Coordinates of C-alpha atoms and ligand atoms in Angstrom, one line a residue:
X1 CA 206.3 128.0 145.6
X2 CA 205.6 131.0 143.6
X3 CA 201.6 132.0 143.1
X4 CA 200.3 133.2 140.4
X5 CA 197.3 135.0 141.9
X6 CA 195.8 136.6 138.4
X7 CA 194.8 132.6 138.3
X8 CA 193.9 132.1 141.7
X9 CA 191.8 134.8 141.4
X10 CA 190.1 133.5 138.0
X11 CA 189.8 129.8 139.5
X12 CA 187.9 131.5 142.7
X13 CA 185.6 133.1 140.7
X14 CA 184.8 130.5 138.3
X15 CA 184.3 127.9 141.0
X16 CA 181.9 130.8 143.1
X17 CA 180.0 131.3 140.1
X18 CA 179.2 127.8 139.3
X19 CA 178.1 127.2 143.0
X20 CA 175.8 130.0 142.7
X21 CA 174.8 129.0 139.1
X22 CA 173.8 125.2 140.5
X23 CA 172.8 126.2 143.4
X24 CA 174.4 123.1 145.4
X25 CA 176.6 124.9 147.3
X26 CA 177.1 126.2 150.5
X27 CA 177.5 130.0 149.6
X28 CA 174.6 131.9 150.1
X29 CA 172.0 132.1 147.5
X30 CA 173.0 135.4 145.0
X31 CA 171.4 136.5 142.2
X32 CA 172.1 134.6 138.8
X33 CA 174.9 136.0 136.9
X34 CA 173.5 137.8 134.0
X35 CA 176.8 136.3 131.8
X36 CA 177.9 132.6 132.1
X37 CA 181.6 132.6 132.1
X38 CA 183.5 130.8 129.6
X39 CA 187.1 130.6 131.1
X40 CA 188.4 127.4 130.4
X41 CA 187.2 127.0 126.7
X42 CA 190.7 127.9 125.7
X43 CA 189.1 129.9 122.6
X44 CA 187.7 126.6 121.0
X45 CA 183.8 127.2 119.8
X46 CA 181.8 125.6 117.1
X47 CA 179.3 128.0 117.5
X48 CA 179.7 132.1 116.3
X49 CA 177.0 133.4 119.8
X50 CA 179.5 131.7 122.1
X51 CA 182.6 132.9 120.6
X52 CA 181.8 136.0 120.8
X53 CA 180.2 136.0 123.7
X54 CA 184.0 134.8 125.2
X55 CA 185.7 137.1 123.1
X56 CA 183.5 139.8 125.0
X57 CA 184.4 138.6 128.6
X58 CA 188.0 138.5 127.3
X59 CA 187.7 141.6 126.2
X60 CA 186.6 142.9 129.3
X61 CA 189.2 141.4 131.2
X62 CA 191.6 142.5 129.3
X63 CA 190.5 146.2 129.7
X64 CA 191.8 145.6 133.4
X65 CA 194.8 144.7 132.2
X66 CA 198.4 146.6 132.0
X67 CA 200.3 147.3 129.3
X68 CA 202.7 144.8 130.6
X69 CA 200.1 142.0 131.0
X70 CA 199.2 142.4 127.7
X71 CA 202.7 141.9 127.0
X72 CA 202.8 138.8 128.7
X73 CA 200.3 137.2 127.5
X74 CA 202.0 138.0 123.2
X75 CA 205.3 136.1 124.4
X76 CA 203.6 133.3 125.0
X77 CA 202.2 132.9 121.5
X78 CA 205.8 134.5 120.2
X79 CA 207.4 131.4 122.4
X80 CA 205.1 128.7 121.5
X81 CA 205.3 130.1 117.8
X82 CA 208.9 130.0 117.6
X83 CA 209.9 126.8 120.1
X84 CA 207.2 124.9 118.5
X85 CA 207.4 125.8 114.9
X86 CA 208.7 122.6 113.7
X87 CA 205.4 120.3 115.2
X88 CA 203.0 122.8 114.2
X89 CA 204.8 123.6 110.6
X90 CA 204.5 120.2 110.1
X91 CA 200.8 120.1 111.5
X92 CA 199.8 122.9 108.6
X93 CA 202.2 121.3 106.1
X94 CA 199.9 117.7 106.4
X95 CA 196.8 119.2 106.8
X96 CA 196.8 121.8 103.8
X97 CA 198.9 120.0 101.5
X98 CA 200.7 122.8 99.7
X99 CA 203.5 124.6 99.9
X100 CA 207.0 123.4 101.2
X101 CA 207.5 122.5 105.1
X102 CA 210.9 124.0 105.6
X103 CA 209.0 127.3 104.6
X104 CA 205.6 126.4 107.1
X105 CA 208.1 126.1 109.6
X106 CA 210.1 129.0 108.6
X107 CA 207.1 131.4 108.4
X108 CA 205.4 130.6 112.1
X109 CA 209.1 131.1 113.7
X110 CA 209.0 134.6 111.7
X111 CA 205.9 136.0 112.7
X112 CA 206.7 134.4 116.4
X113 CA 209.7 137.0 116.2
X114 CA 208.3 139.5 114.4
X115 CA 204.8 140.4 113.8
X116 CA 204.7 144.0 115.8
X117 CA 203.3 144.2 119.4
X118 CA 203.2 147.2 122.4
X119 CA 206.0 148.1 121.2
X120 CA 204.4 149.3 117.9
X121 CA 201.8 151.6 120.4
X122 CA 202.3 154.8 121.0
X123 CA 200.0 158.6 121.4
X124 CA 200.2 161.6 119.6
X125 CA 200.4 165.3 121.9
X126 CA 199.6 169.0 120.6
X127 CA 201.1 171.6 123.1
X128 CA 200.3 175.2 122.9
X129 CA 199.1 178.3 123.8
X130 CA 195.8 176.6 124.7
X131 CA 196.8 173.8 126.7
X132 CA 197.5 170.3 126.1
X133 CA 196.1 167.3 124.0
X134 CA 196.5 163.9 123.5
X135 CA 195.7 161.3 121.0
X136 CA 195.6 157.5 122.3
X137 CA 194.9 154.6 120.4
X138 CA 192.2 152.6 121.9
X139 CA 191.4 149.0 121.1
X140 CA 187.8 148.2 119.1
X141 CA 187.0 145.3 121.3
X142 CA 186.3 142.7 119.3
X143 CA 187.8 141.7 116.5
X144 CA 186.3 138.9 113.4
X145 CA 189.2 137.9 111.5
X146 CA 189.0 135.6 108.2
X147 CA 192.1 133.6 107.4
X148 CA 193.7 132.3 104.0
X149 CA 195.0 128.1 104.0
X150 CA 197.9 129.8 101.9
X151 CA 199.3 130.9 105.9
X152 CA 196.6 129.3 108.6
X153 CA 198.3 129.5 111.8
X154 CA 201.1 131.9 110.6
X155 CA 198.5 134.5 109.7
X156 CA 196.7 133.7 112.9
X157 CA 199.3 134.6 114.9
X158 CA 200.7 137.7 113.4
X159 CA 197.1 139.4 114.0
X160 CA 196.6 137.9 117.2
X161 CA 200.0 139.4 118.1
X162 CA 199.2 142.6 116.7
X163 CA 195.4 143.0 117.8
X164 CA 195.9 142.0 121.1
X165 CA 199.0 144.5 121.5
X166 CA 196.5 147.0 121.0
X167 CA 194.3 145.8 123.2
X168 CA 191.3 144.0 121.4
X169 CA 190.1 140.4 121.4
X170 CA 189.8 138.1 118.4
X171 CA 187.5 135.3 116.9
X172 CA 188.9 133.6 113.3
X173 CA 187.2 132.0 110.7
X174 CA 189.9 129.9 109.4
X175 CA 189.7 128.3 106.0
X176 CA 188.1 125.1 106.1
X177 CA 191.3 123.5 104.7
X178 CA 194.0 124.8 107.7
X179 CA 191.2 124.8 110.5
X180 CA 192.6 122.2 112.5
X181 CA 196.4 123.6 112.7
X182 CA 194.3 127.3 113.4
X183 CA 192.8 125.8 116.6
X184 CA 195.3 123.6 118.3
X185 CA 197.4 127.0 117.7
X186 CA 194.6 128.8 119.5
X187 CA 194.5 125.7 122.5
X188 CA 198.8 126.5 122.8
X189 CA 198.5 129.7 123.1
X190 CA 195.6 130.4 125.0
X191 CA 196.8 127.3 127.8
X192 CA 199.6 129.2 128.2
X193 CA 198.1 132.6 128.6
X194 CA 195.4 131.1 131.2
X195 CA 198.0 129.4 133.2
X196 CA 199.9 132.8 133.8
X197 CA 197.7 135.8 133.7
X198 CA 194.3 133.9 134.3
X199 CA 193.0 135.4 131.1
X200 CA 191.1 133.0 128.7
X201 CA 189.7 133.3 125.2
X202 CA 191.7 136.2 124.3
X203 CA 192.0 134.9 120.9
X204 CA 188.8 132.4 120.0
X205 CA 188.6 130.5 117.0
X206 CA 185.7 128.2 115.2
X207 CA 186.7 125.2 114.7
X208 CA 184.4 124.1 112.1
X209 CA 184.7 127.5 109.7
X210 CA 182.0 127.7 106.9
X211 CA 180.5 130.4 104.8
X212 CA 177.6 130.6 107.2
X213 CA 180.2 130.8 110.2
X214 CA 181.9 133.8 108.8
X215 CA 179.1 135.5 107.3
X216 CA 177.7 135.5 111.2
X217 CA 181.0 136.9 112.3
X218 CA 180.4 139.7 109.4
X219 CA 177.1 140.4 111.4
X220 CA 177.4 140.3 114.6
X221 CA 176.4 142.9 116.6
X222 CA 179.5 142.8 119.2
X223 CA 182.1 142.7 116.0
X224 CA 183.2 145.7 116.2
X225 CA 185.8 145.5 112.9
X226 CA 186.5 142.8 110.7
X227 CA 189.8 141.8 109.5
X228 CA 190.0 139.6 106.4
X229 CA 192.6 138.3 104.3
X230 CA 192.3 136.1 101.2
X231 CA 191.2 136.0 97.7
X232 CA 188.8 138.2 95.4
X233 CA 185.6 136.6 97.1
X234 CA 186.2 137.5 100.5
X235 CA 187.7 140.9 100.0
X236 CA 184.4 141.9 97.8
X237 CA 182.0 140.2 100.4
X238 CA 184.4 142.0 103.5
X239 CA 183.9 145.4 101.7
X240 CA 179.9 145.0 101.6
X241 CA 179.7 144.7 105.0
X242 CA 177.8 147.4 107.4
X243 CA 180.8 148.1 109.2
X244 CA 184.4 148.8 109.1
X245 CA 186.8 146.2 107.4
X246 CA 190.8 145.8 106.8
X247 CA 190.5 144.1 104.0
X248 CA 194.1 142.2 102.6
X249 CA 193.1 140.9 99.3
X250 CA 195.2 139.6 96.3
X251 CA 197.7 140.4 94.7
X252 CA 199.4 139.5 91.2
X253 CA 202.6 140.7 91.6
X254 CA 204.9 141.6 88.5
X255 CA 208.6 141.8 87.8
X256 CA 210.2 144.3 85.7
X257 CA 213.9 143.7 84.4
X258 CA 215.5 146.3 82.6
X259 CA 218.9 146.3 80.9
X260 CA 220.8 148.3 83.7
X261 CA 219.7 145.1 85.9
X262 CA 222.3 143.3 87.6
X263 CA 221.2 140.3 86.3
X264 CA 222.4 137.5 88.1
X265 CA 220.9 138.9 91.1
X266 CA 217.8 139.3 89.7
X267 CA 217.6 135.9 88.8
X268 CA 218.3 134.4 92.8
X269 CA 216.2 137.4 93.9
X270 CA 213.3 136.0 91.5
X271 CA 213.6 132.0 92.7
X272 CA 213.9 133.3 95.8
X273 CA 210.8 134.7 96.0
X274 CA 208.9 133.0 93.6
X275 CA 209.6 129.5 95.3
X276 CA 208.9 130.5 98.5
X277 CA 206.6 128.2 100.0
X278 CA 205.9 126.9 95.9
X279 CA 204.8 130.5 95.4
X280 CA 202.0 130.9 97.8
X281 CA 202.8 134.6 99.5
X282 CA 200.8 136.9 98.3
X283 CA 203.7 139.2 97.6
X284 CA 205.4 136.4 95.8
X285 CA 206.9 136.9 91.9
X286 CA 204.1 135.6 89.8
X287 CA 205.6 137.1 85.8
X288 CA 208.1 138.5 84.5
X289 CA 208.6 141.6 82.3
X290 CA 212.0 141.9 80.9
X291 CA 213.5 143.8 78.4
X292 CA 214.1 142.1 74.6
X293 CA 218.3 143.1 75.0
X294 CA 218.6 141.0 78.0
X295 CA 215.9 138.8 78.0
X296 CA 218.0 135.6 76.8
X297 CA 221.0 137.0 79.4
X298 CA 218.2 136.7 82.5
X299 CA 217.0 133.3 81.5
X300 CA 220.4 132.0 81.2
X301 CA 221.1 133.9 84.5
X302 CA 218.0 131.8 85.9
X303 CA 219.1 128.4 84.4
X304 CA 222.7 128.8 86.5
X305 CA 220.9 130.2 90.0
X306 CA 218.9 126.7 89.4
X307 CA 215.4 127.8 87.7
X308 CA 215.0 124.8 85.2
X309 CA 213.3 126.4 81.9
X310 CA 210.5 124.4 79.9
X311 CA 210.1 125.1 76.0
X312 CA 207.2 126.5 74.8
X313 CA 205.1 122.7 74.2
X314 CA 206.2 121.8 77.7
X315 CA 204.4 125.6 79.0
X316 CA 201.3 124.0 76.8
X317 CA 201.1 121.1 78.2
X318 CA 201.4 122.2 81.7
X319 CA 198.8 125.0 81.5
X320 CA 196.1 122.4 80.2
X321 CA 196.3 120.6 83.6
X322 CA 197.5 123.7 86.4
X323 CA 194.9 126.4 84.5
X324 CA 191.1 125.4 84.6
X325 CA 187.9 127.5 84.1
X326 CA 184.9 129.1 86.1
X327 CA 181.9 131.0 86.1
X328 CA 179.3 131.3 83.0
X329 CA 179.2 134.0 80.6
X330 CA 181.0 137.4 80.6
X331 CA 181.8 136.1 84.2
X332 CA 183.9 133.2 82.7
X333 CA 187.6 133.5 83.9
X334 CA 190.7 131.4 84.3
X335 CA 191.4 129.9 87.6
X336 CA 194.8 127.8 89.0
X337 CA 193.5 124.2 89.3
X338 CA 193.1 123.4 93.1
X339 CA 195.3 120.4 92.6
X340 CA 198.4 122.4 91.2
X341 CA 198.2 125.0 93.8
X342 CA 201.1 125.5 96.2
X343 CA 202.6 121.9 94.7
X344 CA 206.7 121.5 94.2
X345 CA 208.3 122.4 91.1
X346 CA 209.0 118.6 90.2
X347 CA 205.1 118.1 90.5
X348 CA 204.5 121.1 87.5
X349 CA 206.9 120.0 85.5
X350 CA 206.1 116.1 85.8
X351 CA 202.4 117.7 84.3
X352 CA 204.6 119.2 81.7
X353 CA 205.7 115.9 80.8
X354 CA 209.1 116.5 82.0
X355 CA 211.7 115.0 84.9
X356 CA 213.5 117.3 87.4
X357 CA 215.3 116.8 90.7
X358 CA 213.4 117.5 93.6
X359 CA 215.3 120.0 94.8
X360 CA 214.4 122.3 92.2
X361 CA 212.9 125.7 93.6
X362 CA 211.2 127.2 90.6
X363 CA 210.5 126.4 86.9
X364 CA 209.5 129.0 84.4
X365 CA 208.7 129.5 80.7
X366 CA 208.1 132.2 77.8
X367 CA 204.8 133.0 77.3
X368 CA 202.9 135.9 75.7
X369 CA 201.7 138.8 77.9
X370 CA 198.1 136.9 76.9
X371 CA 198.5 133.8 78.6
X372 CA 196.6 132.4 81.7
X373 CA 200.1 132.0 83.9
X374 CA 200.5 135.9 83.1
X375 CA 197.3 136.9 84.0
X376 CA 195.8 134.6 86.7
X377 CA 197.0 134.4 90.3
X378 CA 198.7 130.8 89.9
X379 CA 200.3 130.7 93.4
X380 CA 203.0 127.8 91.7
X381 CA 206.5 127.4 91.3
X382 CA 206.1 128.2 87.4
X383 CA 206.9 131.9 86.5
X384 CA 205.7 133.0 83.2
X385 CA 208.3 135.6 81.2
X386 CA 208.1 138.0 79.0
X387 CA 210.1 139.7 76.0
X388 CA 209.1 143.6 75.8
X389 CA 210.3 145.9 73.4
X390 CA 211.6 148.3 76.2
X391 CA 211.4 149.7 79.8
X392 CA 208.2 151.6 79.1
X393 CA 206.3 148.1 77.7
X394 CA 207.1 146.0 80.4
X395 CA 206.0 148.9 83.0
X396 CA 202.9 148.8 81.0
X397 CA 202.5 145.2 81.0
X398 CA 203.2 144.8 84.7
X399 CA 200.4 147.4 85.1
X400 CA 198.0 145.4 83.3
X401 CA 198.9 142.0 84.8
X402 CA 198.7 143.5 88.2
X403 CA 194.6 143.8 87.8
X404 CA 194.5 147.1 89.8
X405 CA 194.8 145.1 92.9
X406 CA 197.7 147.6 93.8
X407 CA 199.7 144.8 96.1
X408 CA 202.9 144.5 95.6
X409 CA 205.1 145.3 92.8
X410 CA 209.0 144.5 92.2
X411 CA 211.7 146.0 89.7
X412 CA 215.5 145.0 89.2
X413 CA 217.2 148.5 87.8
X414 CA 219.9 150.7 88.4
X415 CA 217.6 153.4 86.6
X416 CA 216.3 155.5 89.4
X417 CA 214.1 156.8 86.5
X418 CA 213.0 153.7 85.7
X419 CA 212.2 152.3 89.0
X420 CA 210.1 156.0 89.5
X421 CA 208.3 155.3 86.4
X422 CA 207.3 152.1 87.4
X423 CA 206.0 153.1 91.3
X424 CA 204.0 155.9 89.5
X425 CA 202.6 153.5 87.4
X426 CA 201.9 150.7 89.8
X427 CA 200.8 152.7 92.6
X428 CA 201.0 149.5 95.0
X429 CA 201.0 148.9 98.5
X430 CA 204.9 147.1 98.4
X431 CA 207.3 148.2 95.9
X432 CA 210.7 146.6 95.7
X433 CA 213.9 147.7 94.0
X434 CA 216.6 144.3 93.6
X435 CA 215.6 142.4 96.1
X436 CA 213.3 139.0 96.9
X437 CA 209.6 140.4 97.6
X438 CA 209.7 138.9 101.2
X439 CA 212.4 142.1 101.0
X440 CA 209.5 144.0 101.4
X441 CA 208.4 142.6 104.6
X442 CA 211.4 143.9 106.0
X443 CA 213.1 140.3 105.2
X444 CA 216.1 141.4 104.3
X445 CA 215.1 144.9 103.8
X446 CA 214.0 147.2 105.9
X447 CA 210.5 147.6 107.7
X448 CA 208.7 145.4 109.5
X449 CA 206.5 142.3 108.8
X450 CA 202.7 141.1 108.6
X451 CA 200.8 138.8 107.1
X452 CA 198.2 140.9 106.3
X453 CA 198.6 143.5 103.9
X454 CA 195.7 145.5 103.5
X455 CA 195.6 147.0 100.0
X456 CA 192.0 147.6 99.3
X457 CA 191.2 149.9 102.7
X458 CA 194.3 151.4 102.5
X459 CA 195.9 150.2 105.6
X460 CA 198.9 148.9 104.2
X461 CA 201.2 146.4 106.5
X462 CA 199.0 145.7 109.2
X463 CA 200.3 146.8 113.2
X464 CA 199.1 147.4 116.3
X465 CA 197.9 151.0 115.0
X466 CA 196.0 149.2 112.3
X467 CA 193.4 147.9 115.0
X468 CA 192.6 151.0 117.2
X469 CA 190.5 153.9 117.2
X470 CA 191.6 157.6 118.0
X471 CA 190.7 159.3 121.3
X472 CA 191.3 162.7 122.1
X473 CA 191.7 164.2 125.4
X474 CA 192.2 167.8 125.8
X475 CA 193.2 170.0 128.4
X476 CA 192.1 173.4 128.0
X477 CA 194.3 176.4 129.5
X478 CA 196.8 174.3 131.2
X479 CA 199.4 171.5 131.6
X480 CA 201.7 172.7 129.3
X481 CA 204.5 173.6 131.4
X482 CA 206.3 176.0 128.7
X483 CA 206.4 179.3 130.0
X484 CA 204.7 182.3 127.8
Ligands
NAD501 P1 190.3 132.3 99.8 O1 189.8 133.6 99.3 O2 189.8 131.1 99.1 O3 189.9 132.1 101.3 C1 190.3 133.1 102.3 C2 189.4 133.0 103.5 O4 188.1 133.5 103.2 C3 189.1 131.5 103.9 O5 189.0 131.5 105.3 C4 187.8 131.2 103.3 O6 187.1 130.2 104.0 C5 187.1 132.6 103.4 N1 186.1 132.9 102.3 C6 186.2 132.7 101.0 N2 185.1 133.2 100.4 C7 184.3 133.7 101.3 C8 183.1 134.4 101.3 N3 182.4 134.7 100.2 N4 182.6 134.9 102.5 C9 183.3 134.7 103.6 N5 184.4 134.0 103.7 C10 185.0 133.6 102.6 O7 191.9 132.4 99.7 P2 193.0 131.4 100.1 O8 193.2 130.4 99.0 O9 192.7 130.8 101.4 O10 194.2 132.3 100.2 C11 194.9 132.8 99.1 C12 194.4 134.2 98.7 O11 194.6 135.1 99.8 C13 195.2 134.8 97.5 O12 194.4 135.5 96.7 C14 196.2 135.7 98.2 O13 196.7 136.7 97.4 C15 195.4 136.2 99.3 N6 196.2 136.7 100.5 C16 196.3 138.0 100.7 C17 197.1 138.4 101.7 C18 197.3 139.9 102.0 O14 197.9 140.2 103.0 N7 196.8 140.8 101.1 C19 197.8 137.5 102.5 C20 197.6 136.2 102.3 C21 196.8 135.7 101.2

């Protein structure tokens, strides 16, 4: 029988600690532990205190840890992601309502494989005259991390993958809407972890999020960064914080087509990525720029890859139910309509007062550069197009529509000029040249993937790297082992 003394260990000094904590045991008497213990919580707390307060001890333990432990511990949420992405896809898919389940399923098995780890680790060295010096990349410590519905446990597990590769520990806020899938994903992986390294709570998550939950975590004194990703209201209230935040905020993301466009690819590329999960990425194609001398060519392109087109009254129609409005005043804006969010194509277009198949992907329209489906964040399998004069207007358009959010931004061209123009003019996190945007996650292009893109702190595709400080440690006068 094989032992796993990491656990053994653990279970010993869990079971000493609670004798000396009641008292009823035979050990003799010891002073009380100044920290309770809270192996065996599996990372599930209602309240913030005791979350972090685990996270800490994790933390600690962790610190003890190897490289390779560390590594240890990521497969098991890679394996649990990947062998059971199909129960908990399906877990997400009931409880948040939107989106599409092959594409729940789909994403958790991705980041599983994916979302960078140790591997991604690594220290810089300056050798000279004057010695030797490294750079290492340490971990924070703990981490508060905010999560969208849009991905619950998929996001959840590509930063736990990545902020426990580089050593920290982790307590989500999940949205209200995907908190259940978030913590029976946290229970998996953190059973598995305990069983084989003895570790607990590396990842801890509260399982009834509010506002007041994660404006705690915001707070705290033993956060030591916040990672946050979702809409406009949690990325301002992330970047008023008194300490450091990767903020990964929204996006609009805009497509230019030009004439030089191969345009039959541009139309897959386009459903592709627009339908995935109904439009919910935050990367995803949400309007279309193309130019007037192809325009009709593209939508005919889109009608044969299987986009089914509404005309203009069915667009009307469908924009008076999926587009609804907040705020008072100047702050009065245009929101998607919680109901219509993340819902299948046939859903929209039954709205619009019009029958499809199921199977259909994506529906779109033509619309004015003016119009909400342009303009808002509709995260729906309706894509609003656009007739431009030329290159330069829909560049200009896409600029607009894009609300300086600087996310991700998408061009089919064979006019290197043209696609320079445009990533001047953008200036976004992801730019992608003919292909999906999921392309630019390094699905089916090249790079490599995360679920949180931080645009407003500058981070970019979060790794490992993302979550670590810089320490220097210099050796004066010798260790380099060049001769003069
Ligand atoms: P959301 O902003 O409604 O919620 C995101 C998270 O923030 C939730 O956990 C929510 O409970 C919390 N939250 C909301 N307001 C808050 C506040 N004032 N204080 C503290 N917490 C708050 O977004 P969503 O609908 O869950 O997700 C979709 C949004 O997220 C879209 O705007 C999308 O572009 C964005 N997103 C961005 C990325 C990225 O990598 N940049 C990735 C996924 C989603």
């Amino acid at each position: 029988m094989q032992i796993n003394e990491n656990l053994v260990r653990s279970v010993v000094e869990e079971v000493i600690h609670r004798l000396r904590s009641n008292g009823s045991g035979s050990l003799p008497a010891a002073p009380a532990p100044a920290v309770r213990s809270y192996q065996g919580r599996l990372g599930l707390f209602t309240d913030v205190e005791e979350a972090v307060a685990a996270a800490s001890e994790a933390f600690d333990r962790l610190s003890r840890c190897t490289i390779e432990e560390r590594k240890r511990a990521i497969d098991h949420i890679r394996r649990i992601a990947v062998e059971q992405c199909v129960e908990l896809g399906t877990m997400e898919m009931e409880e948040t309502k939107i989106g599409r389940l092959p594409h729940k399923i789909e994403k958790l098995k991705t980041l599983g494989e994916r979302s960078p780890g140790v591997e991604f680790m690594r220290s810089e060295v300056f050798s000279g005259d004057h010695g030797l010096t490294v750079i290492e990349h340490a971990p924070f410590g703990v981490i508060g991390a905010i999560t969208p519905v849009t991905h619950s446990l998929p996001t959840l597990t590509g930063n736990a993958v990545s902020m426990l590769a580089a050593g920290n520990t982790v307590v989500f806020n999940p949205h209200p809407s995907g908190k259940r899938v978030a913590a029976e994903g946290v229970r998996r992986y953190n059973q598995a972890i305990y069983r084989e390294l003895g570790l607990d709570n590396l990842i801890c998550v509260i399982t009834e999020p509010t506002l007041e939950t994660a404006n705690a975590i915001f707070r705290h004194r033993n956060i030591a960064l916040l990672c946050v990703t979702g809409g406009p209201g949690v990325a301002k209230a992330a970047l008023q914080q008194a300490k450091r935040a990767i903020v990964a905020g929204p996006g609009n993301p805009p497509v230019v087509v030009d004439e030089t466009a191969d345009l039959d690819r541009a139309a897959r590329c386009i459903i592709q990525g627009g339908a995935y999960d109904n439009n919910l990425l935050c990367i995803g194609e949400k309007q279309v720029f193309a130019v007037e001398s192809i325009f009709d060519e593209l939508t005919a392109a889109m009608e044969r890859a299987g986009a089914v087109r509404l005309n203009a009254s069915e667009v009307e129609a469908l924009t008076a139910k999926a587009v609804t409005t907040v705020g008072d005043g100047e702050g009065r804006h245009d929101v998607p309509a919680k109901d219509f969010i993340g819902q299948d194509a046939a859903v929209l277009a039954r709205a619009a007062g019009r029958r499809i198949p199921d199977d259909v992907e994506l529906i779109f329209g033509e619309t004015t550069f003016e119009h909400p489906f342009v303009q808002i964040e509709q995260m729906m399998p309706f894509v609003p197009f656009v007739r431009c004069r030329n290159v330069d207007e829909a560049i200009e358009m896409a600029r607009l529509s894009e609300h300086g959010f600087r996310h991700t931004a998408i061009i089919h061209s064979r006019d290197v000029v043209n696609m320079t123009k445009m990533g001047r003019a953008l200036d976004t996190t992801i730019f992608v040249k003919n292909g999906p945007c999921m392309a630019g996650l390094g699905l089916g292009g090249e790079g490599y993937l995360s679920f949180s893109i931080a645009g407003p702190t500058g981070e970019g595709i979060t790794t490992p790297l993302t979550f670590t400080r810089e320490r220097r440690c210099a050796m004066i006068d010798s260790l380099r082992i060049l001769g003069r």
